[in-house]
Amino acid sequence: MTSTPNALHPADLGTLVLMAWSGEAPDGSDMPYLLAYSLGDAEGGPQVTAAAVEHLLTSNGLPVGGDLIDGNGRPGLPVSLLVEAGQAVVRMPQLVARADAPQEWLEAVAERGYAYLVFTTRAWPEGEPGKTVEPADLGAFAGADETLNAAAHVVLPATGPRG
């Protein structure tokens, strides 16, 4: 089998993490957010994971550091959000990521019908799965210019198990 230099090697992504939380939006109501990132633990470290995540995003039409993509107006967008059994499930052709969703996130996504996904190429080794993340630490990472500028920003319409 031949591989091309542009092929995505899933191992290069490292451990991918998806987190769901909600926070107050400028309109005063809760916004359901999703943050996707790698722990940077692939062979070769954070630089390899950053390049692999960027390749994953751009190959699916999600520009890194670009404009907000509104999935409500893009029915053919190759990334989707399913909300089921208290979880957020983000699907792309090369991956499926799940996160337990707090009740306030579930209520916010039910009210709005969508969530705001920030999928960053910036690794966050401190945000390990199963490890309690302090809200201040999450806010510092998710709100940092380095994180936001290295991310695809997508409004994802939420669907339930039956569509």
Short mmCIF file of N, CA and C in Angstrom, two decimals:
data_model
loop_
_atom_site.label_atom_id
_atom_site.label_comp_id
_atom_site.label_asym_id
_atom_site.label_seq_id
_atom_site.Cartn_x
_atom_site.Cartn_y
_atom_site.Cartn_z
N MET A 1 0.85 -1.17 0.00
CA MET A 1 0.00 0.00 0.00
C MET A 1 0.89 1.23 0.00
N THR A 2 0.49 2.21 -0.75
CA THR A 2 1.23 3.47 -0.84
C THR A 2 0.50 4.54 -0.05
N SER A 3 1.27 5.35 0.63
CA SER A 3 0.64 6.45 1.34
C SER A 3 1.18 7.74 0.77
N THR A 4 0.33 8.75 0.75
CA THR A 4 0.74 10.04 0.21
C THR A 4 1.14 10.96 1.36
N PRO A 5 1.95 11.95 1.10
CA PRO A 5 2.36 12.86 2.17
C PRO A 5 1.17 13.57 2.81
N ASN A 6 0.07 13.71 2.08
CA ASN A 6 -1.09 14.41 2.60
C ASN A 6 -2.08 13.49 3.31
N ALA A 7 -1.78 12.20 3.41
CA ALA A 7 -2.70 11.27 4.06
C ALA A 7 -2.71 11.52 5.56
N LEU A 8 -3.89 11.37 6.13
CA LEU A 8 -4.04 11.50 7.57
C LEU A 8 -3.71 10.18 8.23
N HIS A 9 -2.82 10.21 9.19
CA HIS A 9 -2.47 9.04 9.97
C HIS A 9 -3.10 9.21 11.34
N PRO A 10 -4.16 8.46 11.65
CA PRO A 10 -4.90 8.67 12.90
C PRO A 10 -4.02 8.69 14.15
N ALA A 11 -2.96 7.90 14.18
CA ALA A 11 -2.08 7.89 15.36
C ALA A 11 -1.42 9.25 15.58
N ASP A 12 -1.26 10.02 14.51
CA ASP A 12 -0.63 11.34 14.63
C ASP A 12 -1.52 12.35 15.36
N LEU A 13 -2.82 12.04 15.46
CA LEU A 13 -3.73 12.93 16.18
C LEU A 13 -3.50 12.89 17.68
N GLY A 14 -2.88 11.80 18.15
CA GLY A 14 -2.73 11.63 19.59
C GLY A 14 -4.08 11.34 20.21
N THR A 15 -4.19 11.56 21.50
CA THR A 15 -5.45 11.36 22.20
C THR A 15 -6.29 12.61 22.01
N LEU A 16 -7.45 12.45 21.35
CA LEU A 16 -8.35 13.57 21.15
C LEU A 16 -9.37 13.61 22.28
N VAL A 17 -9.65 14.81 22.75
CA VAL A 17 -10.59 15.00 23.85
C VAL A 17 -11.67 15.97 23.38
N LEU A 18 -12.91 15.68 23.79
CA LEU A 18 -14.04 16.55 23.52
C LEU A 18 -14.66 16.91 24.87
N MET A 19 -14.85 18.20 25.11
CA MET A 19 -15.46 18.67 26.35
C MET A 19 -16.68 19.51 26.03
N ALA A 20 -17.73 19.35 26.83
CA ALA A 20 -18.95 20.14 26.68
C ALA A 20 -19.15 20.99 27.93
N TRP A 21 -19.45 22.27 27.72
CA TRP A 21 -19.79 23.15 28.83
C TRP A 21 -20.65 24.28 28.28
N SER A 22 -21.29 24.99 29.18
CA SER A 22 -22.09 26.12 28.74
C SER A 22 -21.64 27.36 29.49
N GLY A 23 -21.90 28.48 28.89
CA GLY A 23 -21.53 29.76 29.49
C GLY A 23 -22.44 30.84 28.96
N GLU A 24 -22.46 31.95 29.65
CA GLU A 24 -23.34 33.05 29.25
C GLU A 24 -22.86 33.66 27.94
N ALA A 25 -23.80 33.83 27.04
CA ALA A 25 -23.53 34.43 25.73
C ALA A 25 -23.89 35.92 25.80
N PRO A 26 -23.47 36.70 24.81
CA PRO A 26 -23.79 38.13 24.80
C PRO A 26 -25.30 38.43 24.90
N ASP A 27 -26.15 37.49 24.45
CA ASP A 27 -27.60 37.73 24.53
C ASP A 27 -28.16 37.43 25.92
N GLY A 28 -27.29 37.02 26.87
CA GLY A 28 -27.71 36.77 28.24
C GLY A 28 -28.14 35.35 28.54
N SER A 29 -28.32 34.52 27.53
CA SER A 29 -28.69 33.12 27.77
C SER A 29 -27.46 32.23 27.65
N ASP A 30 -27.62 30.99 28.07
CA ASP A 30 -26.49 30.05 28.01
C ASP A 30 -26.20 29.63 26.58
N MET A 31 -24.90 29.53 26.27
CA MET A 31 -24.43 29.02 24.98
C MET A 31 -23.80 27.66 25.24
N PRO A 32 -24.20 26.63 24.51
CA PRO A 32 -23.54 25.33 24.64
C PRO A 32 -22.26 25.31 23.79
N TYR A 33 -21.14 25.09 24.46
CA TYR A 33 -19.84 25.05 23.78
C TYR A 33 -19.30 23.63 23.76
N LEU A 34 -18.52 23.34 22.74
CA LEU A 34 -17.74 22.11 22.66
C LEU A 34 -16.31 22.52 22.35
N LEU A 35 -15.38 21.91 23.06
CA LEU A 35 -13.96 22.14 22.81
C LEU A 35 -13.34 20.80 22.46
N ALA A 36 -12.70 20.72 21.31
CA ALA A 36 -11.98 19.52 20.89
C ALA A 36 -10.51 19.87 20.75
N TYR A 37 -9.66 19.00 21.30
CA TYR A 37 -8.22 19.23 21.26
C TYR A 37 -7.50 17.90 21.44
N SER A 38 -6.22 17.90 21.17
CA SER A 38 -5.37 16.73 21.39
C SER A 38 -4.54 16.94 22.64
N LEU A 39 -4.16 15.85 23.25
CA LEU A 39 -3.24 15.93 24.39
C LEU A 39 -1.80 16.12 23.92
N GLY A 40 -1.56 16.03 22.61
CA GLY A 40 -0.21 16.22 22.08
C GLY A 40 0.69 15.04 22.34
N ASP A 41 0.08 13.86 22.56
CA ASP A 41 0.84 12.69 22.98
C ASP A 41 1.16 11.71 21.86
N ALA A 42 1.07 12.13 20.61
CA ALA A 42 1.48 11.27 19.50
C ALA A 42 3.00 11.19 19.47
N GLU A 43 3.49 10.17 18.81
CA GLU A 43 4.94 10.10 18.62
C GLU A 43 5.35 11.33 17.83
N GLY A 44 6.31 12.06 18.34
CA GLY A 44 6.71 13.31 17.72
C GLY A 44 6.19 14.52 18.47
N GLY A 45 5.24 14.31 19.39
CA GLY A 45 4.79 15.37 20.27
C GLY A 45 3.77 16.32 19.70
N PRO A 46 3.60 17.46 20.38
CA PRO A 46 2.56 18.43 20.03
C PRO A 46 2.65 18.99 18.61
N GLN A 47 3.85 19.09 18.05
CA GLN A 47 3.96 19.61 16.68
C GLN A 47 3.32 18.64 15.69
N VAL A 48 3.51 17.34 15.93
CA VAL A 48 2.92 16.33 15.05
C VAL A 48 1.40 16.35 15.19
N THR A 49 0.91 16.42 16.43
CA THR A 49 -0.54 16.43 16.61
C THR A 49 -1.15 17.69 16.02
N ALA A 50 -0.50 18.82 16.17
CA ALA A 50 -1.03 20.07 15.61
C ALA A 50 -1.17 19.95 14.10
N ALA A 51 -0.16 19.42 13.43
CA ALA A 51 -0.21 19.27 11.98
C ALA A 51 -1.30 18.27 11.57
N ALA A 52 -1.44 17.18 12.32
CA ALA A 52 -2.45 16.17 12.00
C ALA A 52 -3.86 16.72 12.21
N VAL A 53 -4.07 17.43 13.31
CA VAL A 53 -5.40 18.02 13.56
C VAL A 53 -5.72 19.05 12.48
N GLU A 54 -4.74 19.88 12.13
CA GLU A 54 -4.98 20.86 11.08
C GLU A 54 -5.35 20.18 9.76
N HIS A 55 -4.65 19.10 9.44
CA HIS A 55 -4.96 18.35 8.22
C HIS A 55 -6.38 17.78 8.28
N LEU A 56 -6.75 17.22 9.42
CA LEU A 56 -8.10 16.68 9.60
C LEU A 56 -9.15 17.77 9.37
N LEU A 57 -8.94 18.92 9.97
CA LEU A 57 -9.91 20.00 9.86
C LEU A 57 -10.00 20.54 8.43
N THR A 58 -8.86 20.90 7.87
CA THR A 58 -8.89 21.51 6.53
C THR A 58 -9.37 20.53 5.46
N SER A 59 -9.06 19.25 5.62
CA SER A 59 -9.53 18.28 4.63
C SER A 59 -11.05 18.08 4.71
N ASN A 60 -11.65 18.55 5.79
CA ASN A 60 -13.10 18.49 5.94
C ASN A 60 -13.75 19.86 5.78
N GLY A 61 -13.02 20.81 5.19
CA GLY A 61 -13.58 22.12 4.89
C GLY A 61 -13.71 23.04 6.08
N LEU A 62 -12.93 22.79 7.13
CA LEU A 62 -12.98 23.61 8.34
C LEU A 62 -11.67 24.37 8.46
N PRO A 63 -11.65 25.64 8.04
CA PRO A 63 -10.40 26.39 8.06
C PRO A 63 -9.95 26.71 9.49
N VAL A 64 -8.67 26.54 9.73
CA VAL A 64 -8.08 26.86 11.02
C VAL A 64 -7.78 28.35 11.05
N GLY A 65 -8.24 29.02 12.10
CA GLY A 65 -8.01 30.45 12.23
C GLY A 65 -8.84 31.29 11.30
N GLY A 66 -9.80 30.67 10.64
CA GLY A 66 -10.62 31.40 9.69
C GLY A 66 -11.93 31.86 10.29
N ASP A 67 -12.84 32.17 9.41
CA ASP A 67 -14.14 32.66 9.81
C ASP A 67 -14.98 31.56 10.45
N LEU A 68 -15.97 31.97 11.20
CA LEU A 68 -16.94 31.07 11.79
C LEU A 68 -17.73 30.40 10.68
N ILE A 69 -17.86 29.09 10.77
CA ILE A 69 -18.67 28.34 9.82
C ILE A 69 -20.00 28.05 10.49
N ASP A 70 -21.08 28.47 9.86
CA ASP A 70 -22.41 28.23 10.39
C ASP A 70 -22.99 27.00 9.71
N GLY A 71 -22.97 25.88 10.44
CA GLY A 71 -23.48 24.63 9.90
C GLY A 71 -24.98 24.64 9.64
N ASN A 72 -25.70 25.62 10.22
CA ASN A 72 -27.14 25.72 9.96
C ASN A 72 -27.41 26.01 8.50
N GLY A 73 -26.49 26.67 7.83
CA GLY A 73 -26.66 27.00 6.42
C GLY A 73 -25.86 26.12 5.49
N ARG A 74 -25.25 25.06 6.03
CA ARG A 74 -24.40 24.18 5.23
C ARG A 74 -24.80 22.72 5.46
N PRO A 75 -25.90 22.27 4.85
CA PRO A 75 -26.36 20.90 5.09
C PRO A 75 -25.35 19.82 4.67
N GLY A 76 -24.43 20.11 3.79
CA GLY A 76 -23.44 19.14 3.35
C GLY A 76 -22.17 19.14 4.17
N LEU A 77 -22.13 19.91 5.25
CA LEU A 77 -20.94 20.00 6.09
C LEU A 77 -20.60 18.60 6.62
N PRO A 78 -19.35 18.16 6.47
CA PRO A 78 -18.99 16.79 6.87
C PRO A 78 -18.74 16.61 8.37
N VAL A 79 -19.20 17.52 9.18
CA VAL A 79 -19.10 17.37 10.63
C VAL A 79 -20.51 17.58 11.19
N SER A 80 -20.88 16.74 12.16
CA SER A 80 -22.23 16.83 12.70
C SER A 80 -22.21 16.62 14.21
N LEU A 81 -23.32 17.00 14.84
CA LEU A 81 -23.48 16.87 16.28
C LEU A 81 -24.74 16.10 16.57
N LEU A 82 -24.59 15.01 17.28
CA LEU A 82 -25.70 14.20 17.76
C LEU A 82 -25.73 14.32 19.28
N VAL A 83 -26.92 14.57 19.82
CA VAL A 83 -27.07 14.63 21.28
C VAL A 83 -27.95 13.45 21.67
N GLU A 84 -27.36 12.54 22.45
CA GLU A 84 -28.11 11.36 22.89
C GLU A 84 -27.57 10.84 24.21
N ALA A 85 -28.47 10.34 25.01
CA ALA A 85 -28.12 9.70 26.28
C ALA A 85 -27.18 10.55 27.13
N GLY A 86 -27.44 11.87 27.16
CA GLY A 86 -26.63 12.75 27.98
C GLY A 86 -25.23 13.01 27.44
N GLN A 87 -25.02 12.72 26.18
CA GLN A 87 -23.71 12.93 25.56
C GLN A 87 -23.81 13.78 24.31
N ALA A 88 -22.72 14.47 24.03
CA ALA A 88 -22.52 15.16 22.75
C ALA A 88 -21.63 14.25 21.92
N VAL A 89 -22.04 13.99 20.69
CA VAL A 89 -21.27 13.12 19.79
C VAL A 89 -20.97 13.92 18.53
N VAL A 90 -19.69 14.21 18.31
CA VAL A 90 -19.26 14.93 17.11
C VAL A 90 -18.72 13.89 16.14
N ARG A 91 -19.24 13.94 14.92
CA ARG A 91 -18.83 12.98 13.89
C ARG A 91 -18.23 13.70 12.70
N MET A 92 -17.12 13.11 12.23
CA MET A 92 -16.47 13.55 11.00
C MET A 92 -16.12 12.27 10.25
N PRO A 93 -15.83 12.35 8.96
CA PRO A 93 -15.50 11.11 8.24
C PRO A 93 -14.37 10.30 8.89
N GLN A 94 -13.39 10.94 9.52
CA GLN A 94 -12.26 10.20 10.07
C GLN A 94 -12.35 9.96 11.57
N LEU A 95 -13.42 10.45 12.23
CA LEU A 95 -13.48 10.25 13.68
C LEU A 95 -14.87 10.43 14.22
N VAL A 96 -15.07 9.86 15.41
CA VAL A 96 -16.26 10.07 16.21
C VAL A 96 -15.74 10.37 17.61
N ALA A 97 -16.18 11.50 18.18
CA ALA A 97 -15.75 11.90 19.52
C ALA A 97 -16.99 12.10 20.38
N ARG A 98 -16.91 11.61 21.63
CA ARG A 98 -18.03 11.71 22.57
C ARG A 98 -17.59 12.45 23.82
N ALA A 99 -18.55 13.18 24.40
CA ALA A 99 -18.31 13.84 25.67
C ALA A 99 -19.57 13.75 26.51
N ASP A 100 -19.40 13.44 27.78
CA ASP A 100 -20.53 13.55 28.69
C ASP A 100 -20.88 15.02 28.78
N ALA A 101 -22.18 15.31 28.75
CA ALA A 101 -22.62 16.69 28.75
C ALA A 101 -23.34 17.01 30.06
N PRO A 102 -22.95 18.10 30.72
CA PRO A 102 -23.65 18.49 31.93
C PRO A 102 -25.10 18.90 31.61
N GLN A 103 -25.96 18.82 32.60
CA GLN A 103 -27.37 19.13 32.40
C GLN A 103 -27.58 20.53 31.82
N GLU A 104 -26.82 21.51 32.30
CA GLU A 104 -27.01 22.87 31.78
C GLU A 104 -26.63 22.98 30.31
N TRP A 105 -25.65 22.17 29.86
CA TRP A 105 -25.29 22.14 28.44
C TRP A 105 -26.43 21.54 27.64
N LEU A 106 -26.99 20.44 28.13
CA LEU A 106 -28.10 19.78 27.44
C LEU A 106 -29.29 20.73 27.31
N GLU A 107 -29.58 21.48 28.36
CA GLU A 107 -30.68 22.45 28.32
C GLU A 107 -30.39 23.58 27.33
N ALA A 108 -29.15 24.05 27.32
CA ALA A 108 -28.78 25.14 26.39
C ALA A 108 -28.86 24.67 24.94
N VAL A 109 -28.39 23.47 24.66
CA VAL A 109 -28.44 22.99 23.27
C VAL A 109 -29.88 22.70 22.86
N ALA A 110 -30.72 22.24 23.80
CA ALA A 110 -32.13 22.02 23.47
C ALA A 110 -32.82 23.34 23.16
N GLU A 111 -32.46 24.38 23.88
CA GLU A 111 -33.07 25.70 23.65
C GLU A 111 -32.61 26.31 22.34
N ARG A 112 -31.31 26.25 22.07
CA ARG A 112 -30.76 26.90 20.87
C ARG A 112 -30.85 26.03 19.61
N GLY A 113 -30.73 24.72 19.79
CA GLY A 113 -30.74 23.83 18.63
C GLY A 113 -29.38 23.64 18.00
N TYR A 114 -28.35 24.19 18.62
CA TYR A 114 -26.99 24.06 18.10
C TYR A 114 -25.99 24.25 19.23
N ALA A 115 -24.74 23.90 18.94
CA ALA A 115 -23.63 24.16 19.86
C ALA A 115 -22.51 24.82 19.06
N TYR A 116 -21.65 25.52 19.78
CA TYR A 116 -20.50 26.20 19.19
C TYR A 116 -19.27 25.34 19.44
N LEU A 117 -18.71 24.78 18.36
CA LEU A 117 -17.52 23.93 18.44
C LEU A 117 -16.27 24.74 18.17
N VAL A 118 -15.30 24.61 19.08
CA VAL A 118 -13.96 25.14 18.88
C VAL A 118 -13.06 23.90 18.82
N PHE A 119 -12.52 23.61 17.63
CA PHE A 119 -11.65 22.44 17.45
C PHE A 119 -10.26 22.99 17.17
N THR A 120 -9.41 22.92 18.17
CA THR A 120 -8.10 23.58 18.08
C THR A 120 -6.98 22.60 17.76
N THR A 121 -5.98 23.13 17.07
CA THR A 121 -4.78 22.35 16.79
C THR A 121 -3.80 22.42 17.97
N ARG A 122 -4.06 23.33 18.89
CA ARG A 122 -3.17 23.52 20.05
C ARG A 122 -3.37 22.38 21.05
N ALA A 123 -2.31 21.70 21.40
CA ALA A 123 -2.38 20.60 22.36
C ALA A 123 -2.58 21.14 23.78
N TRP A 124 -3.29 20.35 24.60
CA TRP A 124 -3.50 20.70 25.99
C TRP A 124 -3.29 19.45 26.85
N PRO A 125 -2.03 19.16 27.17
CA PRO A 125 -1.73 17.94 27.94
C PRO A 125 -2.40 17.90 29.31
N GLU A 126 -2.71 19.06 29.89
CA GLU A 126 -3.32 19.09 31.23
C GLU A 126 -4.79 18.69 31.19
N GLY A 127 -5.42 18.71 30.03
CA GLY A 127 -6.84 18.40 29.92
C GLY A 127 -7.09 16.93 29.64
N GLU A 128 -6.53 16.06 30.46
CA GLU A 128 -6.64 14.61 30.26
C GLU A 128 -8.05 14.11 30.47
N PRO A 129 -8.46 13.09 29.70
CA PRO A 129 -9.77 12.48 29.90
C PRO A 129 -9.86 11.88 31.31
N GLY A 130 -11.00 12.06 31.93
CA GLY A 130 -11.22 11.51 33.26
C GLY A 130 -10.65 12.37 34.38
N LYS A 131 -9.82 13.32 34.05
CA LYS A 131 -9.23 14.20 35.05
C LYS A 131 -10.15 15.41 35.24
N THR A 132 -10.39 15.79 36.47
CA THR A 132 -11.22 16.96 36.72
C THR A 132 -10.49 18.21 36.25
N VAL A 133 -11.19 18.98 35.43
CA VAL A 133 -10.63 20.22 34.91
C VAL A 133 -11.32 21.36 35.65
N GLU A 134 -10.54 22.18 36.28
CA GLU A 134 -11.09 23.34 36.99
C GLU A 134 -11.62 24.34 35.97
N PRO A 135 -12.78 24.94 36.27
CA PRO A 135 -13.35 25.92 35.32
C PRO A 135 -12.37 27.02 34.94
N ALA A 136 -11.57 27.48 35.87
CA ALA A 136 -10.61 28.55 35.55
C ALA A 136 -9.56 28.06 34.55
N ASP A 137 -9.11 26.81 34.71
CA ASP A 137 -8.13 26.25 33.78
C ASP A 137 -8.73 26.06 32.39
N LEU A 138 -9.97 25.56 32.35
CA LEU A 138 -10.67 25.40 31.08
C LEU A 138 -10.83 26.76 30.40
N GLY A 139 -11.27 27.75 31.16
CA GLY A 139 -11.46 29.09 30.62
C GLY A 139 -10.17 29.69 30.11
N ALA A 140 -9.08 29.48 30.85
CA ALA A 140 -7.78 30.02 30.43
C ALA A 140 -7.32 29.38 29.12
N PHE A 141 -7.48 28.05 29.00
CA PHE A 141 -7.06 27.37 27.78
C PHE A 141 -7.98 27.72 26.61
N ALA A 142 -9.30 27.56 26.83
CA ALA A 142 -10.26 27.76 25.75
C ALA A 142 -10.31 29.21 25.28
N GLY A 143 -10.05 30.15 26.18
CA GLY A 143 -10.13 31.56 25.81
C GLY A 143 -8.82 32.19 25.38
N ALA A 144 -7.73 31.43 25.44
CA ALA A 144 -6.43 31.97 25.07
C ALA A 144 -6.36 32.25 23.57
N ASP A 145 -5.74 33.35 23.21
CA ASP A 145 -5.58 33.68 21.79
C ASP A 145 -4.90 32.55 21.03
N GLU A 146 -3.90 31.90 21.66
CA GLU A 146 -3.17 30.80 20.99
C GLU A 146 -4.12 29.65 20.66
N THR A 147 -5.09 29.40 21.52
CA THR A 147 -6.06 28.33 21.28
C THR A 147 -7.05 28.73 20.20
N LEU A 148 -7.62 29.92 20.35
CA LEU A 148 -8.66 30.38 19.43
C LEU A 148 -8.14 30.61 18.02
N ASN A 149 -6.93 31.17 17.90
CA ASN A 149 -6.35 31.44 16.58
C ASN A 149 -5.91 30.17 15.88
N ALA A 150 -5.74 29.08 16.62
CA ALA A 150 -5.31 27.80 16.04
C ALA A 150 -6.48 26.84 15.92
N ALA A 151 -7.70 27.38 15.82
CA ALA A 151 -8.89 26.54 15.84
C ALA A 151 -9.81 26.80 14.67
N ALA A 152 -10.60 25.77 14.36
CA ALA A 152 -11.76 25.94 13.49
C ALA A 152 -12.93 26.25 14.41
N HIS A 153 -13.78 27.17 14.00
CA HIS A 153 -14.94 27.59 14.78
C HIS A 153 -16.19 27.25 13.97
N VAL A 154 -17.05 26.42 14.57
CA VAL A 154 -18.20 25.91 13.83
C VAL A 154 -19.45 25.93 14.70
N VAL A 155 -20.53 26.47 14.16
CA VAL A 155 -21.83 26.33 14.77
C VAL A 155 -22.41 25.03 14.22
N LEU A 156 -22.65 24.06 15.13
CA LEU A 156 -23.13 22.74 14.71
C LEU A 156 -24.58 22.55 15.11
N PRO A 157 -25.47 22.38 14.13
CA PRO A 157 -26.85 22.07 14.48
C PRO A 157 -26.89 20.73 15.22
N ALA A 158 -27.72 20.67 16.25
CA ALA A 158 -27.83 19.46 17.05
C ALA A 158 -28.98 18.61 16.54
N THR A 159 -28.73 17.33 16.45
CA THR A 159 -29.78 16.39 16.11
C THR A 159 -29.90 15.37 17.23
N GLY A 160 -31.05 14.75 17.32
CA GLY A 160 -31.26 13.68 18.28
C GLY A 160 -31.10 12.35 17.59
N PRO A 161 -31.30 11.27 18.32
CA PRO A 161 -31.10 9.94 17.74
C PRO A 161 -31.94 9.68 16.49
N ARG A 162 -33.06 10.37 16.34
CA ARG A 162 -33.92 10.15 15.18
C ARG A 162 -33.89 11.30 14.18
N GLY A 163 -32.84 12.12 14.27
CA GLY A 163 -32.69 13.15 13.26
C GLY A 163 -32.96 14.51 13.77
#
